[in-house]
mmCIF file with all atom_site columns, C-alpha atoms in Angstrom:
data_model
loop_
_atom_site.group_PDB
_atom_site.id
_atom_site.type_symbol
_atom_site.label_atom_id
_atom_site.label_alt_id
_atom_site.label_comp_id
_atom_site.label_asym_id
_atom_site.label_entity_id
_atom_site.label_seq_id
_atom_site.pdbx_PDB_ins_code
_atom_site.Cartn_x
_atom_site.Cartn_y
_atom_site.Cartn_z
_atom_site.occupancy
_atom_site.B_iso_or_equiv
_atom_site.pdbx_formal_charge
_atom_site.auth_seq_id
_atom_site.auth_comp_id
_atom_site.auth_asym_id
_atom_site.auth_atom_id
_atom_site.pdbx_PDB_model_num
ATOM 1   C CA . GLN A 1 1   ? 0.000   0.000  0.000   1.00 0.00 ? 948  GLN A CA 1
ATOM 2   C CA . LYS A 1 2   ? 1.369   3.403  -0.968  1.00 0.00 ? 949  LYS A CA 1
ATOM 3   C CA . GLU A 1 3   ? 1.794   5.905  1.839   1.00 0.00 ? 950  GLU A CA 1
ATOM 4   C CA . VAL A 1 4   ? -0.447  8.452  0.150   1.00 0.00 ? 951  VAL A CA 1
ATOM 5   C CA . GLU A 1 5   ? -3.240  7.650  -2.289  1.00 0.00 ? 952  GLU A CA 1
ATOM 6   C CA . GLN A 1 6   ? -4.796  10.298 -4.493  1.00 0.00 ? 953  GLN A CA 1
ATOM 7   C CA . ASP A 1 7   ? -7.180  9.642  -7.353  1.00 0.00 ? 954  ASP A CA 1
ATOM 8   C CA . PRO A 1 8   ? -5.520  11.239 -10.418 1.00 0.00 ? 955  PRO A CA 1
ATOM 9   C CA . GLY A 1 9   ? -8.828  12.163 -12.100 1.00 0.00 ? 956  GLY A CA 1
ATOM 10  C CA . PRO A 1 10  ? -9.168  14.196 -14.270 1.00 0.00 ? 957  PRO A CA 1
ATOM 11  C CA . LEU A 1 11  ? -12.106 15.954 -12.690 1.00 0.00 ? 958  LEU A CA 1
ATOM 12  C CA . SER A 1 12  ? -14.212 18.264 -14.862 1.00 0.00 ? 959  SER A CA 1
ATOM 13  C CA . VAL A 1 13  ? -16.743 20.618 -13.297 1.00 0.00 ? 960  VAL A CA 1
ATOM 14  C CA . PRO A 1 14  ? -18.819 23.569 -14.552 1.00 0.00 ? 961  PRO A CA 1
ATOM 15  C CA . GLU A 1 15  ? -17.852 27.048 -13.411 1.00 0.00 ? 962  GLU A CA 1
ATOM 16  C CA . GLY A 1 16  ? -19.380 27.868 -10.026 1.00 0.00 ? 963  GLY A CA 1
ATOM 17  C CA . ALA A 1 17  ? -19.508 24.266 -8.831  1.00 0.00 ? 964  ALA A CA 1
ATOM 18  C CA . ILE A 1 18  ? -17.848 22.959 -5.685  1.00 0.00 ? 965  ILE A CA 1
ATOM 19  C CA . VAL A 1 19  ? -14.697 20.953 -6.307  1.00 0.00 ? 966  VAL A CA 1
ATOM 20  C CA . SER A 1 20  ? -13.963 18.180 -3.830  1.00 0.00 ? 967  SER A CA 1
ATOM 21  C CA . LEU A 1 21  ? -10.569 16.492 -3.724  1.00 0.00 ? 968  LEU A CA 1
ATOM 22  C CA . ASN A 1 22  ? -9.249  13.969 -1.253  1.00 0.00 ? 969  ASN A CA 1
ATOM 23  C CA . CYS A 1 23  ? -6.286  11.855 -0.245  1.00 0.00 ? 970  CYS A CA 1
ATOM 24  C CA . THR A 1 24  ? -5.989  8.869  2.032   1.00 0.00 ? 971  THR A CA 1
ATOM 25  C CA . TYR A 1 25  ? -2.857  7.846  3.847   1.00 0.00 ? 972  TYR A CA 1
ATOM 26  C CA . SER A 1 26  ? -1.525  4.906  5.801   1.00 0.00 ? 973  SER A CA 1
ATOM 27  C CA . ASN A 1 27  ? 1.076   6.425  8.149   1.00 0.00 ? 974  ASN A CA 1
ATOM 28  C CA . SER A 1 28  ? -0.600  7.454  11.403  1.00 0.00 ? 975  SER A CA 1
ATOM 29  C CA . ALA A 1 29  ? 2.512   9.492  12.322  1.00 0.00 ? 976  ALA A CA 1
ATOM 30  C CA . PHE A 1 30  ? 1.733   12.160 9.721   1.00 0.00 ? 977  PHE A CA 1
ATOM 31  C CA . GLN A 1 31  ? 1.134   15.473 11.470  1.00 0.00 ? 978  GLN A CA 1
ATOM 32  C CA . TYR A 1 32  ? 1.451   18.165 8.812   1.00 0.00 ? 979  TYR A CA 1
ATOM 33  C CA . PHE A 1 33  ? -0.810  18.253 5.784   1.00 0.00 ? 980  PHE A CA 1
ATOM 34  C CA . MET A 1 34  ? -0.471  20.398 2.704   1.00 0.00 ? 981  MET A CA 1
ATOM 35  C CA . TRP A 1 35  ? -2.208  21.026 -0.572  1.00 0.00 ? 982  TRP A CA 1
ATOM 36  C CA . TYR A 1 36  ? -0.270  22.307 -3.553  1.00 0.00 ? 983  TYR A CA 1
ATOM 37  C CA . ARG A 1 37  ? -1.642  23.716 -6.783  1.00 0.00 ? 984  ARG A CA 1
ATOM 38  C CA . GLN A 1 38  ? 0.355   23.241 -9.954  1.00 0.00 ? 985  GLN A CA 1
ATOM 39  C CA . TYR A 1 39  ? -0.382  25.026 -13.194 1.00 0.00 ? 986  TYR A CA 1
ATOM 40  C CA . SER A 1 40  ? 0.896   23.597 -16.450 1.00 0.00 ? 987  SER A CA 1
ATOM 41  C CA . ARG A 1 41  ? 4.658   24.088 -16.872 1.00 0.00 ? 988  ARG A CA 1
ATOM 42  C CA . LYS A 1 42  ? 4.976   25.660 -13.421 1.00 0.00 ? 989  LYS A CA 1
ATOM 43  C CA . GLY A 1 43  ? 6.193   24.443 -10.048 1.00 0.00 ? 990  GLY A CA 1
ATOM 44  C CA . PRO A 1 44  ? 3.827   23.360 -7.266  1.00 0.00 ? 991  PRO A CA 1
ATOM 45  C CA . GLU A 1 45  ? 2.561   26.310 -5.251  1.00 0.00 ? 992  GLU A CA 1
ATOM 46  C CA . LEU A 1 46  ? 1.605   25.923 -1.589  1.00 0.00 ? 993  LEU A CA 1
ATOM 47  C CA . LEU A 1 47  ? -2.137  26.451 -1.294  1.00 0.00 ? 994  LEU A CA 1
ATOM 48  C CA . MET A 1 48  ? -3.157  25.237 2.151   1.00 0.00 ? 995  MET A CA 1
ATOM 49  C CA . TYR A 1 49  ? -1.266  24.000 5.203   1.00 0.00 ? 996  TYR A CA 1
ATOM 50  C CA . THR A 1 50  ? -2.841  22.387 8.250   1.00 0.00 ? 997  THR A CA 1
ATOM 51  C CA . TYR A 1 51  ? -1.507  20.749 11.360  1.00 0.00 ? 998  TYR A CA 1
ATOM 52  C CA . SER A 1 52  ? -4.386  19.280 13.304  1.00 0.00 ? 999  SER A CA 1
ATOM 53  C CA . SER A 1 53  ? -7.661  17.564 12.582  1.00 0.00 ? 1000 SER A CA 1
ATOM 54  C CA . GLY A 1 54  ? -10.520 19.833 11.603  1.00 0.00 ? 1001 GLY A CA 1
ATOM 55  C CA . ASN A 1 55  ? -11.143 22.479 9.001   1.00 0.00 ? 1002 ASN A CA 1
ATOM 56  C CA . LYS A 1 56  ? -9.109  25.423 7.785   1.00 0.00 ? 1003 LYS A CA 1
ATOM 57  C CA . GLU A 1 57  ? -10.621 28.016 5.519   1.00 0.00 ? 1004 GLU A CA 1
ATOM 58  C CA . ASP A 1 58  ? -8.904  30.537 3.246   1.00 0.00 ? 1005 ASP A CA 1
ATOM 59  C CA . GLY A 1 59  ? -11.211 32.408 0.920   1.00 0.00 ? 1006 GLY A CA 1
ATOM 60  C CA . ARG A 1 60  ? -12.863 29.919 -1.413  1.00 0.00 ? 1007 ARG A CA 1
ATOM 61  C CA . PHE A 1 61  ? -10.646 27.084 -0.213  1.00 0.00 ? 1008 PHE A CA 1
ATOM 62  C CA . THR A 1 62  ? -11.267 24.749 2.734   1.00 0.00 ? 1009 THR A CA 1
ATOM 63  C CA . ALA A 1 63  ? -8.850  22.061 3.865   1.00 0.00 ? 1010 ALA A CA 1
ATOM 64  C CA . GLN A 1 64  ? -10.175 19.297 6.054   1.00 0.00 ? 1011 GLN A CA 1
ATOM 65  C CA . VAL A 1 65  ? -8.192  16.722 8.016   1.00 0.00 ? 1012 VAL A CA 1
ATOM 66  C CA . ASP A 1 66  ? -9.641  13.602 9.640   1.00 0.00 ? 1013 ASP A CA 1
ATOM 67  C CA . LYS A 1 67  ? -6.783  11.844 11.392  1.00 0.00 ? 1014 LYS A CA 1
ATOM 68  C CA . SER A 1 68  ? -8.980  9.080  12.770  1.00 0.00 ? 1015 SER A CA 1
ATOM 69  C CA . SER A 1 69  ? -9.917  8.054  9.223   1.00 0.00 ? 1016 SER A CA 1
ATOM 70  C CA . LYS A 1 70  ? -6.519  9.020  7.730   1.00 0.00 ? 1017 LYS A CA 1
ATOM 71  C CA . TYR A 1 71  ? -8.266  11.174 5.178   1.00 0.00 ? 1018 TYR A CA 1
ATOM 72  C CA . ILE A 1 72  ? -7.746  14.747 4.019   1.00 0.00 ? 1019 ILE A CA 1
ATOM 73  C CA . SER A 1 73  ? -9.870  16.841 1.701   1.00 0.00 ? 1020 SER A CA 1
ATOM 74  C CA . LEU A 1 74  ? -9.721  20.093 -0.210  1.00 0.00 ? 1021 LEU A CA 1
ATOM 75  C CA . PHE A 1 75  ? -12.889 21.931 -1.205  1.00 0.00 ? 1022 PHE A CA 1
ATOM 76  C CA . ILE A 1 76  ? -13.008 24.768 -3.711  1.00 0.00 ? 1023 ILE A CA 1
ATOM 77  C CA . ARG A 1 77  ? -16.203 26.797 -3.633  1.00 0.00 ? 1024 ARG A CA 1
ATOM 78  C CA . ASP A 1 78  ? -17.514 28.850 -6.547  1.00 0.00 ? 1025 ASP A CA 1
ATOM 79  C CA . SER A 1 79  ? -14.902 27.319 -8.844  1.00 0.00 ? 1026 SER A CA 1
ATOM 80  C CA . GLN A 1 80  ? -13.410 29.492 -11.581 1.00 0.00 ? 1027 GLN A CA 1
ATOM 81  C CA . PRO A 1 81  ? -11.641 28.607 -14.839 1.00 0.00 ? 1028 PRO A CA 1
ATOM 82  C CA . SER A 1 82  ? -8.462  29.922 -13.198 1.00 0.00 ? 1029 SER A CA 1
ATOM 83  C CA . ASP A 1 83  ? -8.736  27.038 -10.705 1.00 0.00 ? 1030 ASP A CA 1
ATOM 84  C CA . SER A 1 84  ? -7.991  24.607 -13.539 1.00 0.00 ? 1031 SER A CA 1
ATOM 85  C CA . ALA A 1 85  ? -4.744  22.980 -12.411 1.00 0.00 ? 1032 ALA A CA 1
ATOM 86  C CA . THR A 1 86  ? -3.333  19.854 -10.845 1.00 0.00 ? 1033 THR A CA 1
ATOM 87  C CA . TYR A 1 87  ? -3.739  19.625 -7.084  1.00 0.00 ? 1034 TYR A CA 1
ATOM 88  C CA . LEU A 1 88  ? -1.278  17.604 -5.034  1.00 0.00 ? 1035 LEU A CA 1
ATOM 89  C CA . CYS A 1 89  ? -1.664  16.571 -1.439  1.00 0.00 ? 1036 CYS A CA 1
ATOM 90  C CA . ALA A 1 90  ? 1.422   16.206 0.725   1.00 0.00 ? 1037 ALA A CA 1
ATOM 91  C CA . MET A 1 91  ? 2.063   15.254 4.306   1.00 0.00 ? 1038 MET A CA 1
ATOM 92  C CA . LYS A 1 92  ? 4.871   14.565 6.731   1.00 0.00 ? 1039 LYS A CA 1
ATOM 93  C CA . ALA A 1 93  ? 5.696   13.395 10.209  1.00 0.00 ? 1040 ALA A CA 1
ATOM 94  C CA . GLY A 1 94  ? 8.014   15.674 12.159  1.00 0.00 ? 1041 GLY A CA 1
ATOM 95  C CA . ASN A 1 95  ? 11.230  16.382 10.292  1.00 0.00 ? 1042 ASN A CA 1
ATOM 96  C CA . ASN A 1 96  ? 10.800  13.434 7.971   1.00 0.00 ? 1043 ASN A CA 1
ATOM 97  C CA . ARG A 1 97  ? 10.496  14.011 4.282   1.00 0.00 ? 1044 ARG A CA 1
ATOM 98  C CA . LEU A 1 98  ? 7.266   14.935 2.555   1.00 0.00 ? 1045 LEU A CA 1
ATOM 99  C CA . ALA A 1 99  ? 5.109   12.179 1.090   1.00 0.00 ? 1046 ALA A CA 1
ATOM 100 C CA . PHE A 1 100 ? 3.179   13.328 -1.975  1.00 0.00 ? 1047 PHE A CA 1
ATOM 101 C CA . GLY A 1 101 ? 0.072   12.116 -3.684  1.00 0.00 ? 1048 GLY A CA 1
ATOM 102 C CA . LYS A 1 102 ? 0.342   11.782 -7.462  1.00 0.00 ? 1049 LYS A CA 1
ATOM 103 C CA . GLY A 1 103 ? -1.891  14.763 -8.108  1.00 0.00 ? 1050 GLY A CA 1
ATOM 104 C CA . ASN A 1 104 ? -5.464  15.291 -9.279  1.00 0.00 ? 1051 ASN A CA 1
ATOM 105 C CA . GLN A 1 105 ? -6.114  17.260 -12.467 1.00 0.00 ? 1052 GLN A CA 1
ATOM 106 C CA . VAL A 1 106 ? -9.070  19.634 -12.247 1.00 0.00 ? 1053 VAL A CA 1
ATOM 107 C CA . VAL A 1 107 ? -10.729 21.333 -15.227 1.00 0.00 ? 1054 VAL A CA 1
ATOM 108 C CA . VAL A 1 108 ? -13.302 24.065 -14.604 1.00 0.00 ? 1055 VAL A CA 1
ATOM 109 C CA . ILE A 1 109 ? -15.441 24.572 -17.683 1.00 0.00 ? 1056 ILE A CA 1
ATOM 110 C CA . PRO A 1 110 ? -16.724 28.131 -18.307 1.00 0.00 ? 1057 PRO A CA 1
ATOM 111 C CA . ASP B 2 1   ? 8.197   31.695 -6.518  1.00 0.00 ? 324  ASP B CA 1
ATOM 112 C CA . ALA B 2 2   ? 9.576   32.044 -2.970  1.00 0.00 ? 325  ALA B CA 1
ATOM 113 C CA . GLY B 2 3   ? 12.896  33.392 -4.244  1.00 0.00 ? 326  GLY B CA 1
ATOM 114 C CA . ILE B 2 4   ? 13.949  30.258 -6.101  1.00 0.00 ? 327  ILE B CA 1
ATOM 115 C CA . THR B 2 5   ? 15.577  30.351 -9.517  1.00 0.00 ? 328  THR B CA 1
ATOM 116 C CA . GLN B 2 6   ? 16.304  27.245 -11.526 1.00 0.00 ? 329  GLN B CA 1
ATOM 117 C CA . SER B 2 7   ? 18.597  27.223 -14.525 1.00 0.00 ? 330  SER B CA 1
ATOM 118 C CA . PRO B 2 8   ? 18.437  26.354 -17.286 1.00 0.00 ? 331  PRO B CA 1
ATOM 119 C CA . ARG B 2 9   ? 14.656  26.216 -17.748 1.00 0.00 ? 332  ARG B CA 1
ATOM 120 C CA . HIS B 2 10  ? 14.959  23.863 -20.701 1.00 0.00 ? 333  HIS B CA 1
ATOM 121 C CA . LYS B 2 11  ? 17.764  21.631 -21.890 1.00 0.00 ? 334  LYS B CA 1
ATOM 122 C CA . VAL B 2 12  ? 18.186  19.002 -24.557 1.00 0.00 ? 335  VAL B CA 1
ATOM 123 C CA . THR B 2 13  ? 21.238  16.802 -24.302 1.00 0.00 ? 336  THR B CA 1
ATOM 124 C CA . GLU B 2 14  ? 22.555  13.568 -25.724 1.00 0.00 ? 337  GLU B CA 1
ATOM 125 C CA . THR B 2 15  ? 22.872  10.239 -23.967 1.00 0.00 ? 338  THR B CA 1
ATOM 126 C CA . GLY B 2 16  ? 26.179  9.897  -22.175 1.00 0.00 ? 339  GLY B CA 1
ATOM 127 C CA . THR B 2 17  ? 26.878  13.595 -21.691 1.00 0.00 ? 340  THR B CA 1
ATOM 128 C CA . PRO B 2 18  ? 27.182  15.210 -18.254 1.00 0.00 ? 341  PRO B CA 1
ATOM 129 C CA . VAL B 2 19  ? 24.517  17.719 -17.248 1.00 0.00 ? 342  VAL B CA 1
ATOM 130 C CA . THR B 2 20  ? 24.379  20.124 -14.307 1.00 0.00 ? 343  THR B CA 1
ATOM 131 C CA . LEU B 2 21  ? 21.226  21.840 -13.138 1.00 0.00 ? 344  LEU B CA 1
ATOM 132 C CA . ARG B 2 22  ? 21.391  24.780 -10.796 1.00 0.00 ? 345  ARG B CA 1
ATOM 133 C CA . CYS B 2 23  ? 19.070  25.966 -8.049  1.00 0.00 ? 346  CYS B CA 1
ATOM 134 C CA . HIS B 2 24  ? 19.581  29.366 -6.474  1.00 0.00 ? 347  HIS B CA 1
ATOM 135 C CA . GLN B 2 25  ? 17.594  30.690 -3.492  1.00 0.00 ? 348  GLN B CA 1
ATOM 136 C CA . THR B 2 26  ? 17.438  34.124 -1.912  1.00 0.00 ? 349  THR B CA 1
ATOM 137 C CA . GLU B 2 27  ? 15.542  33.040 1.248   1.00 0.00 ? 350  GLU B CA 1
ATOM 138 C CA . ASN B 2 28  ? 18.542  31.817 3.252   1.00 0.00 ? 351  ASN B CA 1
ATOM 139 C CA . HIS B 2 29  ? 16.676  28.565 3.969   1.00 0.00 ? 352  HIS B CA 1
ATOM 140 C CA . ARG B 2 30  ? 18.589  25.655 5.428   1.00 0.00 ? 353  ARG B CA 1
ATOM 141 C CA . TYR B 2 31  ? 16.993  22.810 3.487   1.00 0.00 ? 354  TYR B CA 1
ATOM 142 C CA . MET B 2 32  ? 17.129  22.372 -0.277  1.00 0.00 ? 355  MET B CA 1
ATOM 143 C CA . TYR B 2 33  ? 15.744  19.497 -2.337  1.00 0.00 ? 356  TYR B CA 1
ATOM 144 C CA . TRP B 2 34  ? 15.820  18.109 -5.845  1.00 0.00 ? 357  TRP B CA 1
ATOM 145 C CA . TYR B 2 35  ? 12.744  16.288 -7.150  1.00 0.00 ? 358  TYR B CA 1
ATOM 146 C CA . ARG B 2 36  ? 11.831  14.842 -10.482 1.00 0.00 ? 359  ARG B CA 1
ATOM 147 C CA . GLN B 2 37  ? 8.250   14.720 -11.730 1.00 0.00 ? 360  GLN B CA 1
ATOM 148 C CA . ASP B 2 38  ? 7.076   12.123 -14.224 1.00 0.00 ? 361  ASP B CA 1
ATOM 149 C CA . PRO B 2 39  ? 3.607   11.089 -15.407 1.00 0.00 ? 362  PRO B CA 1
ATOM 150 C CA . GLY B 2 40  ? 2.305   8.220  -13.309 1.00 0.00 ? 363  GLY B CA 1
ATOM 151 C CA . HIS B 2 41  ? 4.973   8.681  -10.644 1.00 0.00 ? 364  HIS B CA 1
ATOM 152 C CA . GLY B 2 42  ? 4.338   12.123 -9.274  1.00 0.00 ? 365  GLY B CA 1
ATOM 153 C CA . LEU B 2 43  ? 7.111   13.912 -7.427  1.00 0.00 ? 366  LEU B CA 1
ATOM 154 C CA . ARG B 2 44  ? 10.040  11.788 -6.341  1.00 0.00 ? 367  ARG B CA 1
ATOM 155 C CA . LEU B 2 45  ? 12.913  12.978 -4.160  1.00 0.00 ? 368  LEU B CA 1
ATOM 156 C CA . ILE B 2 46  ? 16.374  12.631 -5.694  1.00 0.00 ? 369  ILE B CA 1
ATOM 157 C CA . HIS B 2 47  ? 18.670  14.258 -3.123  1.00 0.00 ? 370  HIS B CA 1
ATOM 158 C CA . TYR B 2 48  ? 18.379  16.854 -0.420  1.00 0.00 ? 371  TYR B CA 1
ATOM 159 C CA . SER B 2 49  ? 20.661  19.093 1.591   1.00 0.00 ? 372  SER B CA 1
ATOM 160 C CA . TYR B 2 50  ? 20.363  20.141 5.235   1.00 0.00 ? 373  TYR B CA 1
ATOM 161 C CA . GLY B 2 51  ? 23.254  22.590 5.175   1.00 0.00 ? 374  GLY B CA 1
ATOM 162 C CA . VAL B 2 52  ? 26.395  23.614 3.330   1.00 0.00 ? 375  VAL B CA 1
ATOM 163 C CA . LYS B 2 53  ? 28.245  20.448 2.306   1.00 0.00 ? 376  LYS B CA 1
ATOM 164 C CA . ASP B 2 54  ? 25.583  18.303 4.040   1.00 0.00 ? 377  ASP B CA 1
ATOM 165 C CA . THR B 2 55  ? 23.578  16.192 1.622   1.00 0.00 ? 378  THR B CA 1
ATOM 166 C CA . ASP B 2 56  ? 21.721  12.911 1.617   1.00 0.00 ? 379  ASP B CA 1
ATOM 167 C CA . LYS B 2 57  ? 20.038  10.584 -0.841  1.00 0.00 ? 380  LYS B CA 1
ATOM 168 C CA . GLY B 2 58  ? 16.365  10.442 -1.644  1.00 0.00 ? 381  GLY B CA 1
ATOM 169 C CA . GLU B 2 59  ? 14.349  7.607  -3.120  1.00 0.00 ? 382  GLU B CA 1
ATOM 170 C CA . VAL B 2 60  ? 15.667  7.857  -6.723  1.00 0.00 ? 383  VAL B CA 1
ATOM 171 C CA . SER B 2 61  ? 19.294  8.957  -6.313  1.00 0.00 ? 384  SER B CA 1
ATOM 172 C CA . ASP B 2 62  ? 21.014  6.473  -8.654  1.00 0.00 ? 385  ASP B CA 1
ATOM 173 C CA . GLY B 2 63  ? 22.746  8.293  -11.528 1.00 0.00 ? 386  GLY B CA 1
ATOM 174 C CA . TYR B 2 64  ? 22.624  11.666 -9.762  1.00 0.00 ? 387  TYR B CA 1
ATOM 175 C CA . SER B 2 65  ? 25.003  13.592 -7.545  1.00 0.00 ? 388  SER B CA 1
ATOM 176 C CA . VAL B 2 66  ? 24.627  16.920 -5.770  1.00 0.00 ? 389  VAL B CA 1
ATOM 177 C CA . SER B 2 67  ? 26.762  19.594 -4.251  1.00 0.00 ? 390  SER B CA 1
ATOM 178 C CA . ARG B 2 68  ? 26.110  22.532 -1.992  1.00 0.00 ? 391  ARG B CA 1
ATOM 179 C CA . SER B 2 69  ? 29.086  24.804 -1.423  1.00 0.00 ? 392  SER B CA 1
ATOM 180 C CA . LYS B 2 70  ? 27.015  27.860 -0.466  1.00 0.00 ? 393  LYS B CA 1
ATOM 181 C CA . THR B 2 71  ? 23.721  28.237 1.366   1.00 0.00 ? 394  THR B CA 1
ATOM 182 C CA . GLU B 2 72  ? 22.061  29.723 -1.685  1.00 0.00 ? 395  GLU B CA 1
ATOM 183 C CA . ASP B 2 73  ? 23.135  27.233 -4.358  1.00 0.00 ? 396  ASP B CA 1
ATOM 184 C CA . PHE B 2 74  ? 22.308  23.549 -4.804  1.00 0.00 ? 397  PHE B CA 1
ATOM 185 C CA . LEU B 2 75  ? 23.586  21.775 -7.904  1.00 0.00 ? 398  LEU B CA 1
ATOM 186 C CA . LEU B 2 76  ? 22.271  18.537 -9.398  1.00 0.00 ? 399  LEU B CA 1
ATOM 187 C CA . THR B 2 77  ? 24.604  16.645 -11.744 1.00 0.00 ? 400  THR B CA 1
ATOM 188 C CA . LEU B 2 78  ? 23.816  13.806 -14.071 1.00 0.00 ? 401  LEU B CA 1
ATOM 189 C CA . GLU B 2 79  ? 27.255  12.307 -14.635 1.00 0.00 ? 402  GLU B CA 1
ATOM 190 C CA . SER B 2 80  ? 26.248  10.469 -17.809 1.00 0.00 ? 403  SER B CA 1
ATOM 191 C CA . ALA B 2 81  ? 22.720  11.265 -18.891 1.00 0.00 ? 404  ALA B CA 1
ATOM 192 C CA . THR B 2 82  ? 20.378  8.458  -19.956 1.00 0.00 ? 405  THR B CA 1
ATOM 193 C CA . SER B 2 83  ? 16.992  8.601  -21.677 1.00 0.00 ? 406  SER B CA 1
ATOM 194 C CA . SER B 2 84  ? 15.318  7.473  -18.440 1.00 0.00 ? 407  SER B CA 1
ATOM 195 C CA . GLN B 2 85  ? 16.432  10.757 -16.903 1.00 0.00 ? 408  GLN B CA 1
ATOM 196 C CA . THR B 2 86  ? 14.251  12.732 -19.283 1.00 0.00 ? 409  THR B CA 1
ATOM 197 C CA . SER B 2 87  ? 11.980  14.512 -16.828 1.00 0.00 ? 410  SER B CA 1
ATOM 198 C CA . VAL B 2 88  ? 11.009  17.779 -15.234 1.00 0.00 ? 411  VAL B CA 1
ATOM 199 C CA . TYR B 2 89  ? 13.288  18.596 -12.317 1.00 0.00 ? 412  TYR B CA 1
ATOM 200 C CA . PHE B 2 90  ? 12.129  20.769 -9.443  1.00 0.00 ? 413  PHE B CA 1
ATOM 201 C CA . CYS B 2 91  ? 14.156  22.389 -6.733  1.00 0.00 ? 414  CYS B CA 1
ATOM 202 C CA . ALA B 2 92  ? 12.472  23.098 -3.405  1.00 0.00 ? 415  ALA B CA 1
ATOM 203 C CA . ILE B 2 93  ? 13.465  24.861 -0.200  1.00 0.00 ? 416  ILE B CA 1
ATOM 204 C CA . SER B 2 94  ? 12.238  24.857 3.376   1.00 0.00 ? 417  SER B CA 1
ATOM 205 C CA . GLY B 2 95  ? 13.134  26.386 6.695   1.00 0.00 ? 418  GLY B CA 1
ATOM 206 C CA . ALA B 2 96  ? 14.640  24.520 9.620   1.00 0.00 ? 419  ALA B CA 1
ATOM 207 C CA . GLY B 2 97  ? 11.483  23.951 11.674  1.00 0.00 ? 420  GLY B CA 1
ATOM 208 C CA . GLU B 2 98  ? 9.705   20.625 11.370  1.00 0.00 ? 421  GLU B CA 1
ATOM 209 C CA . ASN B 2 99  ? 6.520   22.456 10.472  1.00 0.00 ? 422  ASN B CA 1
ATOM 210 C CA . SER B 2 100 ? 8.116   24.342 7.582   1.00 0.00 ? 423  SER B CA 1
ATOM 211 C CA . PRO B 2 101 ? 6.448   23.566 4.256   1.00 0.00 ? 424  PRO B CA 1
ATOM 212 C CA . LEU B 2 102 ? 8.341   23.214 0.982   1.00 0.00 ? 425  LEU B CA 1
ATOM 213 C CA . HIS B 2 103 ? 8.356   25.919 -1.655  1.00 0.00 ? 426  HIS B CA 1
ATOM 214 C CA . PHE B 2 104 ? 9.171   24.986 -5.221  1.00 0.00 ? 427  PHE B CA 1
ATOM 215 C CA . GLY B 2 105 ? 10.905  26.586 -8.158  1.00 0.00 ? 428  GLY B CA 1
ATOM 216 C CA . ASN B 2 106 ? 9.425   26.507 -11.643 1.00 0.00 ? 429  ASN B CA 1
ATOM 217 C CA . GLY B 2 107 ? 11.416  23.541 -12.842 1.00 0.00 ? 430  GLY B CA 1
ATOM 218 C CA . THR B 2 108 ? 13.900  22.526 -15.508 1.00 0.00 ? 431  THR B CA 1
ATOM 219 C CA . ARG B 2 109 ? 12.604  20.468 -18.401 1.00 0.00 ? 432  ARG B CA 1
ATOM 220 C CA . LEU B 2 110 ? 15.358  18.063 -19.422 1.00 0.00 ? 433  LEU B CA 1
ATOM 221 C CA . THR B 2 111 ? 15.254  15.923 -22.543 1.00 0.00 ? 434  THR B CA 1
ATOM 222 C CA . VAL B 2 112 ? 17.919  13.272 -23.111 1.00 0.00 ? 435  VAL B CA 1
ATOM 223 C CA . THR B 2 113 ? 18.013  12.056 -26.714 1.00 0.00 ? 436  THR B CA 1
#
């Protein structure tokens, strides 16, 4: 079993819809959880960063962590064509190296 | 781009030739990383550095070497490039705290013919 599982998609949604992305993981030691957004031919850009279980909101973005289920989610409300990108989840335990999901491609159709 | 510059941005080289990719940061961060990104594999760690002259291997280090002689520069060398090393290479940096996230550069697209 891979440490981090992320459905690669692609996921196509109409503009204005809610986008829901998720990752599952196997290592219960993971403490820090991140979501990166990557546009075509660009590097991953840190989008959300959470430490504990629960929700964190930043504008149209909400990151959710459920440590008991080993499950993290990213929600994008009122999606825009500019949200079309690949979204990668990442997580780590202490000073250990980051474990990445393979990324989920999202297309928002105008 | 969190003060990270990768050079060159694109390179085409022939099998068997040496190649060096450069990462330069202006953030004075302690940790620097080299990843490669390939379809179906995602991001994979090649090597990382936790200080000047302090480096360690990642999960796909075979065929690669690194050097860090200054805090701001981290070099990745392919001693003898192979077609399997055709990829997009990303440099990343992070601070010293365990809760410091990684910030990435915009990558170098390397093609080995």
